[in-house]
PDB file of C-alpha atoms in Angstrom:
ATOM      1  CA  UNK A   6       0.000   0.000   0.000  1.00  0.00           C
ATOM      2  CA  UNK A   7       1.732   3.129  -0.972  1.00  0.00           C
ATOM      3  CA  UNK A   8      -0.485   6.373  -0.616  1.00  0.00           C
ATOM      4  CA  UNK A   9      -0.038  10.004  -1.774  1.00  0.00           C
ATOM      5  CA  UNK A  10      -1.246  11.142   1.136  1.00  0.00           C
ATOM      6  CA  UNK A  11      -0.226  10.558   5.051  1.00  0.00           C
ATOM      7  CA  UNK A  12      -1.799   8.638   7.334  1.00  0.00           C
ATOM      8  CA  UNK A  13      -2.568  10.462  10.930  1.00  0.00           C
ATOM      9  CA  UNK A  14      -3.779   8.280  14.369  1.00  0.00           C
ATOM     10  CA  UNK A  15      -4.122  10.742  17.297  1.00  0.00           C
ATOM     11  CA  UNK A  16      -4.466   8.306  20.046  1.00  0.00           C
ATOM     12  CA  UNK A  17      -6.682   9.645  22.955  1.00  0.00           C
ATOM     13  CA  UNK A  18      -7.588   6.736  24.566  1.00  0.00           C
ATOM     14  CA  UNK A  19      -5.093   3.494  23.863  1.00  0.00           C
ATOM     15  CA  UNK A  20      -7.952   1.972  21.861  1.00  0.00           C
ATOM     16  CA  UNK A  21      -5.809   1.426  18.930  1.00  0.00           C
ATOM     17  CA  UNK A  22      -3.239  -0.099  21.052  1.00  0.00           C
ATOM     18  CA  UNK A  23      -5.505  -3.577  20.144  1.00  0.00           C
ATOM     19  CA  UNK A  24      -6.030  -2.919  16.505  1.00  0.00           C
ATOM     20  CA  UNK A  25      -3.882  -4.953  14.676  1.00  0.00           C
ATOM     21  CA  UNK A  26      -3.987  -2.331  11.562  1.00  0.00           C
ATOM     22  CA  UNK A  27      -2.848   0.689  13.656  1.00  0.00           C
ATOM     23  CA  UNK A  28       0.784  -1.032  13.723  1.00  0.00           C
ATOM     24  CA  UNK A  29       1.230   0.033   9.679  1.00  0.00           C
ATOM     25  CA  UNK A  30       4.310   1.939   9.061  1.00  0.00           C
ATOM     26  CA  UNK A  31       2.658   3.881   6.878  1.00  0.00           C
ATOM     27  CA  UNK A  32       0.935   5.511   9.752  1.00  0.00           C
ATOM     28  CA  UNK A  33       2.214   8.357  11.931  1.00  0.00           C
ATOM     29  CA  UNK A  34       0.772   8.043  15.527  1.00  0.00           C
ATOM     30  CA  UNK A  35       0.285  11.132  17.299  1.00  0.00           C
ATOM     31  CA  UNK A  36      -0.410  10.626  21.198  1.00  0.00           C
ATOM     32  CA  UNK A  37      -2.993  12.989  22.928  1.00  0.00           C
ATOM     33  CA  UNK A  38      -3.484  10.980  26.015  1.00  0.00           C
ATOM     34  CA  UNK A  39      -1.852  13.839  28.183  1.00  0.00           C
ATOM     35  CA  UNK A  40      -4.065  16.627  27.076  1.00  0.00           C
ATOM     36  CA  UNK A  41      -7.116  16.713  29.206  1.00  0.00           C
ATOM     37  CA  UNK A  42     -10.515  18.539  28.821  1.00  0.00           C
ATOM     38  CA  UNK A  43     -10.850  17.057  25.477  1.00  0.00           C
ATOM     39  CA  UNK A  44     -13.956  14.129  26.346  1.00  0.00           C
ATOM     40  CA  UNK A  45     -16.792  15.342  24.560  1.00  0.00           C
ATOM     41  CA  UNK A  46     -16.092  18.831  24.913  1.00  0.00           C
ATOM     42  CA  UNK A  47     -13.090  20.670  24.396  1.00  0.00           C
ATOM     43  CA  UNK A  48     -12.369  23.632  26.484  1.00  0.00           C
ATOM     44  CA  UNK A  49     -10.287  26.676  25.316  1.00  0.00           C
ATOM     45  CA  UNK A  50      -6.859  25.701  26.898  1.00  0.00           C
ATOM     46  CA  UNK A  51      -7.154  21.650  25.270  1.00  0.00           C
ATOM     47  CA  UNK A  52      -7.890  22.981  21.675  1.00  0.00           C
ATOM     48  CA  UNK A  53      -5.095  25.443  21.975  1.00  0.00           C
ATOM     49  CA  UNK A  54      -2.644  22.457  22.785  1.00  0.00           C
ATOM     50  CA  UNK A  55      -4.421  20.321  20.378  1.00  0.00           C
ATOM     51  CA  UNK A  56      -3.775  23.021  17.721  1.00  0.00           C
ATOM     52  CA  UNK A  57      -0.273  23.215  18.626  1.00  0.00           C
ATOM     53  CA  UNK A  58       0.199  19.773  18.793  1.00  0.00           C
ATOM     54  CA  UNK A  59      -1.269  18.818  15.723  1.00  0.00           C
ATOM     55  CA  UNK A  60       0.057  22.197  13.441  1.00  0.00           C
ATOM     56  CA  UNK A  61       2.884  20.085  11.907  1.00  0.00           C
ATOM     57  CA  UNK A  62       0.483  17.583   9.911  1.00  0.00           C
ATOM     58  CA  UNK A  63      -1.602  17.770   6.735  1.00  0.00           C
ATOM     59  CA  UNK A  64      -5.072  18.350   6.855  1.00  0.00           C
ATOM     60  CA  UNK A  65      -5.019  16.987   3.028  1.00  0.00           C
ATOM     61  CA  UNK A  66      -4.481  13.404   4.984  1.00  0.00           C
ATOM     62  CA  UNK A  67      -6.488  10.021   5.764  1.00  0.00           C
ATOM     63  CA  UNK A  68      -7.021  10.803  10.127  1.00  0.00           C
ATOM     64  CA  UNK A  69      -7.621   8.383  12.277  1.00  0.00           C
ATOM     65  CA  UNK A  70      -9.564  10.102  15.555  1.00  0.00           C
ATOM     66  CA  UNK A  71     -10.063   7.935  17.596  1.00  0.00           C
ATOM     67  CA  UNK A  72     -13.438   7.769  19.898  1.00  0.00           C
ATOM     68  CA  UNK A  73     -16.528   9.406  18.549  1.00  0.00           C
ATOM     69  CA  UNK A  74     -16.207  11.790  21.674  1.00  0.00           C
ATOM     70  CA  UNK A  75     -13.741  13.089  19.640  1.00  0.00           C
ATOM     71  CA  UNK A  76     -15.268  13.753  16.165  1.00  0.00           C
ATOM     72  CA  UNK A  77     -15.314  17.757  17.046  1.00  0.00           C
ATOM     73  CA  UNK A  78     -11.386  17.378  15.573  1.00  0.00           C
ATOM     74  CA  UNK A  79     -13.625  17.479  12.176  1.00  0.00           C
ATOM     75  CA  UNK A  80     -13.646  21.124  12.740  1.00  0.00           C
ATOM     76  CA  UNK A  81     -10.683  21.595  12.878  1.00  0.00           C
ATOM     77  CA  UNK A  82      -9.038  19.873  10.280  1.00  0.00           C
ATOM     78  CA  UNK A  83     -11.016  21.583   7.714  1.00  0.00           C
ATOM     79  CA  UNK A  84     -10.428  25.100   8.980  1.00  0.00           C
ATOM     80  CA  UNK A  85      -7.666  24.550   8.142  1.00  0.00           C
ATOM     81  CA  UNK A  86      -8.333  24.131   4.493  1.00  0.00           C
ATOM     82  CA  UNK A  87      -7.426  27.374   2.247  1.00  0.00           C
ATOM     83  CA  UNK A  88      -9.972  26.738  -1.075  1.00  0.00           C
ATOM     84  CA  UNK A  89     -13.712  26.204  -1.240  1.00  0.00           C
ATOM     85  CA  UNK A  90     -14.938  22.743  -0.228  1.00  0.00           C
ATOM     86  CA  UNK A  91     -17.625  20.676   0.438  1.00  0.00           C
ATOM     87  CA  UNK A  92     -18.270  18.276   3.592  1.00  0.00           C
ATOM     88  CA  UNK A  93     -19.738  14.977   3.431  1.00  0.00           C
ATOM     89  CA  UNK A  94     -20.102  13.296   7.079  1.00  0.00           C
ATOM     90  CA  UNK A  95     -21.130   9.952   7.678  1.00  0.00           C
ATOM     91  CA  UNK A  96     -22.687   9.621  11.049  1.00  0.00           C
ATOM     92  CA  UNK A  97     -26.053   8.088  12.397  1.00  0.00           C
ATOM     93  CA  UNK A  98     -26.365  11.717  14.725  1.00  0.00           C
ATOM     94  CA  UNK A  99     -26.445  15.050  13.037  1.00  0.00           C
ATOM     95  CA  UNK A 100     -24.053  16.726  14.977  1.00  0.00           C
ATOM     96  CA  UNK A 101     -25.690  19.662  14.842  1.00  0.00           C
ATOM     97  CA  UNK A 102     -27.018  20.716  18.637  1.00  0.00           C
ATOM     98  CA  UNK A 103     -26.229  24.441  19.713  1.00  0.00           C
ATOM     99  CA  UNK A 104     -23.607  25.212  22.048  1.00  0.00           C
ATOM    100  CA  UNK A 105     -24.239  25.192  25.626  1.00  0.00           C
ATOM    101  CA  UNK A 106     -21.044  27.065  26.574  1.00  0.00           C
ATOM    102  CA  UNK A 107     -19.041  29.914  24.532  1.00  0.00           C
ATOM    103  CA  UNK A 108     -16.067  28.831  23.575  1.00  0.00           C
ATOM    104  CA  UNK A 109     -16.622  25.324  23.369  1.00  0.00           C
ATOM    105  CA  UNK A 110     -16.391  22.681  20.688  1.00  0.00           C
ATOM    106  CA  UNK A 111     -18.537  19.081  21.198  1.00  0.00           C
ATOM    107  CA  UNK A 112     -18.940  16.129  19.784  1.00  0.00           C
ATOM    108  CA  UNK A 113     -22.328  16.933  19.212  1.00  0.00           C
ATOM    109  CA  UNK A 114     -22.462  20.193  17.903  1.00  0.00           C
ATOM    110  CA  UNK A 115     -19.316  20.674  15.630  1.00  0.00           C
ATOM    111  CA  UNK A 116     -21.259  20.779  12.470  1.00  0.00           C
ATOM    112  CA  UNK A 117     -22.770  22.847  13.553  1.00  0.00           C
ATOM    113  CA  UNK A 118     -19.628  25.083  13.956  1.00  0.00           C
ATOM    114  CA  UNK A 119     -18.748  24.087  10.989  1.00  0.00           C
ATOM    115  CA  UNK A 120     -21.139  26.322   9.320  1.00  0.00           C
ATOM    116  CA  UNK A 121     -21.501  28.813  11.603  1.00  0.00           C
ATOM    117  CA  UNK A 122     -17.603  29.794  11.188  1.00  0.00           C
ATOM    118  CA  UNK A 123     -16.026  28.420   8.139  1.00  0.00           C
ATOM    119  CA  UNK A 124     -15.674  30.711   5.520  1.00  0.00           C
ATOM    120  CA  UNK A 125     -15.001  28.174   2.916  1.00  0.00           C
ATOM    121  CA  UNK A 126     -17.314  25.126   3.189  1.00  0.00           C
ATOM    122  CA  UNK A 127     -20.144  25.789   0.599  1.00  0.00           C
ATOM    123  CA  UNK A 128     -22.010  22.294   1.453  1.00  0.00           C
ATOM    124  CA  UNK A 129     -22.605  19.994   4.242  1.00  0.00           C
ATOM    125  CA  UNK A 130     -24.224  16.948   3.449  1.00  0.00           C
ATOM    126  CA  UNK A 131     -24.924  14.248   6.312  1.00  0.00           C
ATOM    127  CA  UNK A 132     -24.956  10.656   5.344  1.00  0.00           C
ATOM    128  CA  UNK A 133     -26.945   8.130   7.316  1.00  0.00           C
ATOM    129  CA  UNK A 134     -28.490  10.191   9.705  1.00  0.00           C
ATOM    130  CA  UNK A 135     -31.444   9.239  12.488  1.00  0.00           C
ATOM    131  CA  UNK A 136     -34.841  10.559  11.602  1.00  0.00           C
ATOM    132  CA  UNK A 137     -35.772  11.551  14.371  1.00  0.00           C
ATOM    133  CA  UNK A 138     -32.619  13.587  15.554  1.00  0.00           C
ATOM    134  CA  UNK A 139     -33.442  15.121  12.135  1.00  0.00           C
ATOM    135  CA  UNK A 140     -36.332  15.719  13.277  1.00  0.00           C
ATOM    136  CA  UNK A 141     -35.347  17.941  16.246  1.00  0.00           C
ATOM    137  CA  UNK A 142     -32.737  20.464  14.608  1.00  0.00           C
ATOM    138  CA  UNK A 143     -34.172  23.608  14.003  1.00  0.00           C
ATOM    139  CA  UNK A 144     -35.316  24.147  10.739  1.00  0.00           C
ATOM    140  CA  UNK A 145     -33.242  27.649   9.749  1.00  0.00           C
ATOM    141  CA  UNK A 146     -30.684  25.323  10.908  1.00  0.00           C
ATOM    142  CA  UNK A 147     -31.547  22.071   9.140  1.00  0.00           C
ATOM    143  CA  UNK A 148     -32.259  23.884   5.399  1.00  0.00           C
ATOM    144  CA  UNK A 149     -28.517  24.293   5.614  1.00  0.00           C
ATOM    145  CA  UNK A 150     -27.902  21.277   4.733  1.00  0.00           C
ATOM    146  CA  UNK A 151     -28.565  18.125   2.518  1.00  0.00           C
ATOM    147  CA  UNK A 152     -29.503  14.999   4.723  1.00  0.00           C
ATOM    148  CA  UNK A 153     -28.974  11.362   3.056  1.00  0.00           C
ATOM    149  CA  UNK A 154     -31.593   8.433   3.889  1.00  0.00           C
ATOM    150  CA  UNK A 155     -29.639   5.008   3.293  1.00  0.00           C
ATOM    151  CA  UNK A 156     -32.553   4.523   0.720  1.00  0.00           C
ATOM    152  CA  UNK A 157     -31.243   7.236  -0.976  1.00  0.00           C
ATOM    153  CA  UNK A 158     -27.666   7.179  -1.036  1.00  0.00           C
ATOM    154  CA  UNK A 159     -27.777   3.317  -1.302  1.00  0.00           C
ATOM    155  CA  UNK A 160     -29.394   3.801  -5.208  1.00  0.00           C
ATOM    156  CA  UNK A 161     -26.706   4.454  -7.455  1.00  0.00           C
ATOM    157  CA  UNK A 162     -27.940   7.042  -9.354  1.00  0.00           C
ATOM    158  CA  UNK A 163     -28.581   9.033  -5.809  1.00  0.00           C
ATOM    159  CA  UNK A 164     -25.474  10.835  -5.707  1.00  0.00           C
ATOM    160  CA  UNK A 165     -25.294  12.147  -9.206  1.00  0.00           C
ATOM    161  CA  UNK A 166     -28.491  13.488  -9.670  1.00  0.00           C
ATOM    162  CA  UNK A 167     -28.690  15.073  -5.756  1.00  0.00           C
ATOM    163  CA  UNK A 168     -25.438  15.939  -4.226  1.00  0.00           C
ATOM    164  CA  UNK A 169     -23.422  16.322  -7.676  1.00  0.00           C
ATOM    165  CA  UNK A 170     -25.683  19.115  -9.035  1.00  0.00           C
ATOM    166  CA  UNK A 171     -24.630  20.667  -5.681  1.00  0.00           C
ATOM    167  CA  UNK A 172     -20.804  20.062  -5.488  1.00  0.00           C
ATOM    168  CA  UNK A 173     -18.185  22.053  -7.471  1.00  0.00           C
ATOM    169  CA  UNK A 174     -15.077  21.983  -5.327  1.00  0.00           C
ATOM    170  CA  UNK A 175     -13.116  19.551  -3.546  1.00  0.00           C
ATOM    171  CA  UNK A 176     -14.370  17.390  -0.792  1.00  0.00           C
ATOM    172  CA  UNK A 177     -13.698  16.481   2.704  1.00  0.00           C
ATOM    173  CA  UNK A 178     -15.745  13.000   4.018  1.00  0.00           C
ATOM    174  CA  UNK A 179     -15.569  12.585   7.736  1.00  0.00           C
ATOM    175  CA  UNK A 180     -16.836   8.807   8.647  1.00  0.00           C
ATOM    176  CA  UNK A 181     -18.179   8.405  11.867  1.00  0.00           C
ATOM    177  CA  UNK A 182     -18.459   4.364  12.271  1.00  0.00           C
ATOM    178  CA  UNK A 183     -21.538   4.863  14.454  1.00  0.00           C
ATOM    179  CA  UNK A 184     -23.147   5.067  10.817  1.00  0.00           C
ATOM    180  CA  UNK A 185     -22.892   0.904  10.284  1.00  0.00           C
ATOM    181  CA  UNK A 186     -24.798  -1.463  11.675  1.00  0.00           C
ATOM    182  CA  UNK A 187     -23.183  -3.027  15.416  1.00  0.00           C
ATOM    183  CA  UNK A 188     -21.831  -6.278  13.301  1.00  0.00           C
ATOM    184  CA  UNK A 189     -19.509  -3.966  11.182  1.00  0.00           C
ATOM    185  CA  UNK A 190     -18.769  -1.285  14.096  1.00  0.00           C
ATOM    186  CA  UNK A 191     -18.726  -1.140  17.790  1.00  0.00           C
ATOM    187  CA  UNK A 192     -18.992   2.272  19.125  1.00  0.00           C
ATOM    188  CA  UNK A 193     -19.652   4.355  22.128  1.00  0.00           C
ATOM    189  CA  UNK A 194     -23.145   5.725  21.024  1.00  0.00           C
ATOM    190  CA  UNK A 195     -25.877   4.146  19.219  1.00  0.00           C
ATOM    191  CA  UNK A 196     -25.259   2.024  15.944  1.00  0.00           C
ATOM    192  CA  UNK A 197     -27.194   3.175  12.582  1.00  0.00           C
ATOM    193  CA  UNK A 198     -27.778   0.327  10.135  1.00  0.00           C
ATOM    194  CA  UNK A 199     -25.838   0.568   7.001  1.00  0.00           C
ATOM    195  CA  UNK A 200     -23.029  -2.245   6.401  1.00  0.00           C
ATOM    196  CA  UNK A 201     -19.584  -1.729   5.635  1.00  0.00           C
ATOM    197  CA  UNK A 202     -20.001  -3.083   1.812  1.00  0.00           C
ATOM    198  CA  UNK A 203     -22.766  -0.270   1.820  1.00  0.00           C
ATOM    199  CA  UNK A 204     -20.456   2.326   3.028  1.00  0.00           C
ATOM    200  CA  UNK A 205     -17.961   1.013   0.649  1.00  0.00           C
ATOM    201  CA  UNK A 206     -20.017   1.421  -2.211  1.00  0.00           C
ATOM    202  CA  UNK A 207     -21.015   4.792  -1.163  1.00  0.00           C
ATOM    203  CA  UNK A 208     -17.274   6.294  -0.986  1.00  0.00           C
ATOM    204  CA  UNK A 209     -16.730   4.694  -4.657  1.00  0.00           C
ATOM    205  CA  UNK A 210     -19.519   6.549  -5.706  1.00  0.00           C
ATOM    206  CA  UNK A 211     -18.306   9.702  -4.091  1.00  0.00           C
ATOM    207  CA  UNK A 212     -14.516   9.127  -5.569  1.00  0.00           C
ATOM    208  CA  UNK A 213     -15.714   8.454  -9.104  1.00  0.00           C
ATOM    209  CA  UNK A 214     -17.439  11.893  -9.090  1.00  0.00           C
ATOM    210  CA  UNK A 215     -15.965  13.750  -6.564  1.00  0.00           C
ATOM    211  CA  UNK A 216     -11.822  15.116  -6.051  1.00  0.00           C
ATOM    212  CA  UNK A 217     -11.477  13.869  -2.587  1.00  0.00           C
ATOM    213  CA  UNK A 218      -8.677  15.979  -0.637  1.00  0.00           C
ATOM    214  CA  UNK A 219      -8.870  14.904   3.012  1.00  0.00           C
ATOM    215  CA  UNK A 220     -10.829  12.232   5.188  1.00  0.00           C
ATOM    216  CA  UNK A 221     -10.938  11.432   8.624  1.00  0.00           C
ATOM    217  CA  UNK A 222     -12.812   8.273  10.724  1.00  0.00           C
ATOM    218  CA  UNK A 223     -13.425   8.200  13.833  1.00  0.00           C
ATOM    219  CA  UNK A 224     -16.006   5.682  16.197  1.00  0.00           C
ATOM    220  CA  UNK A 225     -13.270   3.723  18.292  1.00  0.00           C
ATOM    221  CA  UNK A 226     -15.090   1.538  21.329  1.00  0.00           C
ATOM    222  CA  UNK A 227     -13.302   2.893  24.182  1.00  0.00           C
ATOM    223  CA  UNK A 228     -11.841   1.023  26.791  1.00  0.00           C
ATOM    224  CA  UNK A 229     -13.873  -1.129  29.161  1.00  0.00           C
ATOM    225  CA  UNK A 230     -13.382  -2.879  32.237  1.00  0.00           C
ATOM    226  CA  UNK A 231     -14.178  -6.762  30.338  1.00  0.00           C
ATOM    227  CA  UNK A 232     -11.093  -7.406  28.831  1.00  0.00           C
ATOM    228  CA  UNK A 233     -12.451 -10.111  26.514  1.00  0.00           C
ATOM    229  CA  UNK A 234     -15.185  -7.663  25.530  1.00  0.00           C
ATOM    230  CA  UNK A 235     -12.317  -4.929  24.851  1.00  0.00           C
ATOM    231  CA  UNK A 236     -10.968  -7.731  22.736  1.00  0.00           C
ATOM    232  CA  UNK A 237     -14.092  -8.144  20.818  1.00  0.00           C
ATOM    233  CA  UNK A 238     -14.779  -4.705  20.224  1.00  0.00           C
ATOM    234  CA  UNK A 239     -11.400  -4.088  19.041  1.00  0.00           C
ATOM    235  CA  UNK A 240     -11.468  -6.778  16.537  1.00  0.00           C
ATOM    236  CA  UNK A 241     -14.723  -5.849  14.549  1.00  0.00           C
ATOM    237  CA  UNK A 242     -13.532  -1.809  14.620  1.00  0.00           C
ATOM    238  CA  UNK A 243     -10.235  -3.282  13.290  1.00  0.00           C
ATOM    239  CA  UNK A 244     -11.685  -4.703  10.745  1.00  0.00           C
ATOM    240  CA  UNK A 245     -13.554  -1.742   9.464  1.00  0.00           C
ATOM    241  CA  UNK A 246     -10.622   0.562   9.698  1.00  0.00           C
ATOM    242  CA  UNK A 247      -8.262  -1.976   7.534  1.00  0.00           C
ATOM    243  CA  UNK A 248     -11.116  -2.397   5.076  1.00  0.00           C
ATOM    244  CA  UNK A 249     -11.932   0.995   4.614  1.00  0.00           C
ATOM    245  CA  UNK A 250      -8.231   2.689   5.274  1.00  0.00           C
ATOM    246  CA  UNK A 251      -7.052   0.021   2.201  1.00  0.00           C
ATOM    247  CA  UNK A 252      -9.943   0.951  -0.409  1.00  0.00           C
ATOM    248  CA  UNK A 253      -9.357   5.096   0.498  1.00  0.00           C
ATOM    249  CA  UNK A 254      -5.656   4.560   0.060  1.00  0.00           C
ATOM    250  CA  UNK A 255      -6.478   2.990  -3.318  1.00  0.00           C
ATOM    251  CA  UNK A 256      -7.582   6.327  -4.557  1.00  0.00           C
ATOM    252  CA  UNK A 257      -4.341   7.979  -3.737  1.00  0.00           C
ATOM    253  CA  UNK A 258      -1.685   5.398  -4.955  1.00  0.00           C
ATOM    254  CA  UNK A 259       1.476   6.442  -6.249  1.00  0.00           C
TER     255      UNK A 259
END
């Protein structure tokens, strides 16, 4: 596997430490497990070391982000792009609740952020999504952007004839794993129902008619006190991150 692009694990948790594909030497490991205030929410004085810490890599890379707690690192990868792009998430929660405190970033709001404050995303479109937590973002809110049913983006003509009449710049695809059904992903928040071939399929679709310039996936189980579960856990995640790290890497071969 040789890839144009470099790979990027920031390790928050020592999840990876029992994923067999995290040992690649094609990937650089970056360990966050000092930094705290970074669960869920990341206060001012975290994202400032997290910023500093992670200023010397790409955000034109395949990331590895470890626990879903930490998907708000979304945000900042692409502000740090410099051209007009579009944003394709994968993820069975919007991501999209307002802040509760100023100054902030969450797990569960960063899309939000996303649109709020970058000057150069120009669509957001949110694969695989729950109906109902649809449902409960407000509407000036939600008409901002273009939500996915799995009946929709599982067609093949879906993404042509809906998303491509809207995209004329690069992309960046953040995969949340929480997306895929709990045989293809094991997560810390609830499981959507799409499979991995599914998801597969999808991101061929999106790299035939799409110039895809960064991704990151994130949806690690964290650590638990049942070893043997741990085990378990690890091995189906695994699994998913070889699969889908190998077909991404595909597109950027040397």
């Amino acid at each position: 596997m040789i890839t144009k692009q470099p790979i990027i694990l920031l390790n928050f948790t020592g999840v990876y430490d029992y994923e067999a594909f995290a040992s690649s030497h094609y990937i650089t490991h970056v360990d966050c497990r000092d930094i705290s205030g970074t669960d869920c929410y990341c206060d001012e004085e975290a994202r400032a070391e997290l910023r500093r810490r992670l200023a010397p890599y790409p955000a034109k890379a395949l990331h590895f982000i470890d626990s879903g707690d930490f998907h708000y690192l979304t945000e900042y990868w692409v502000s740090r792009l410099r051209e007009p792009f579009s944003l394709i998430v994968f993820d069975h929660h919007p991501d999209m609740q307002q802040p509760q405190w100023e100054g902030v970033v969450s797990c569960g709001g960063w899309v939000s952020d996303v649109l709020r404050n970058n000057p150069f995303v120009r669509n957001i479109i949110v694969v695989g999504a729950s109906d109902e937590l649809i449902a409960q973002i407000p509407d000036a809110l939600r008409e901002k952007v273009v939500f996915y049913s799995q009946s929709e983006i599982d067609h093949h003509r879906a993404w042509p004839s809906k998303a491509g009449s809207l995209i004329h710049e690069p992309v960046y695809i953040s995969i949340d794993k929480d997306v895929l059904r709990k045989q293809d992903a094991v997560t810390d928040w609830s499981n959507g129902d799409m499979t991995l071939l599914q998801l597969q399929a999808v991101l061929r679709i999106i790299y035939a008619h799409e110039r895809v310039i960064g991704v990151d996936i994130t949806g690690e189980c964290s650590a638990s006190l049942d070893y043997l579960s741990e085990l378990k856990s690890a091995a189906v995640d695994n699994r998913a991150n070889e699969e889908l790290m190998r077909m991404i890497c595909q597109h950027n071969c040397g």
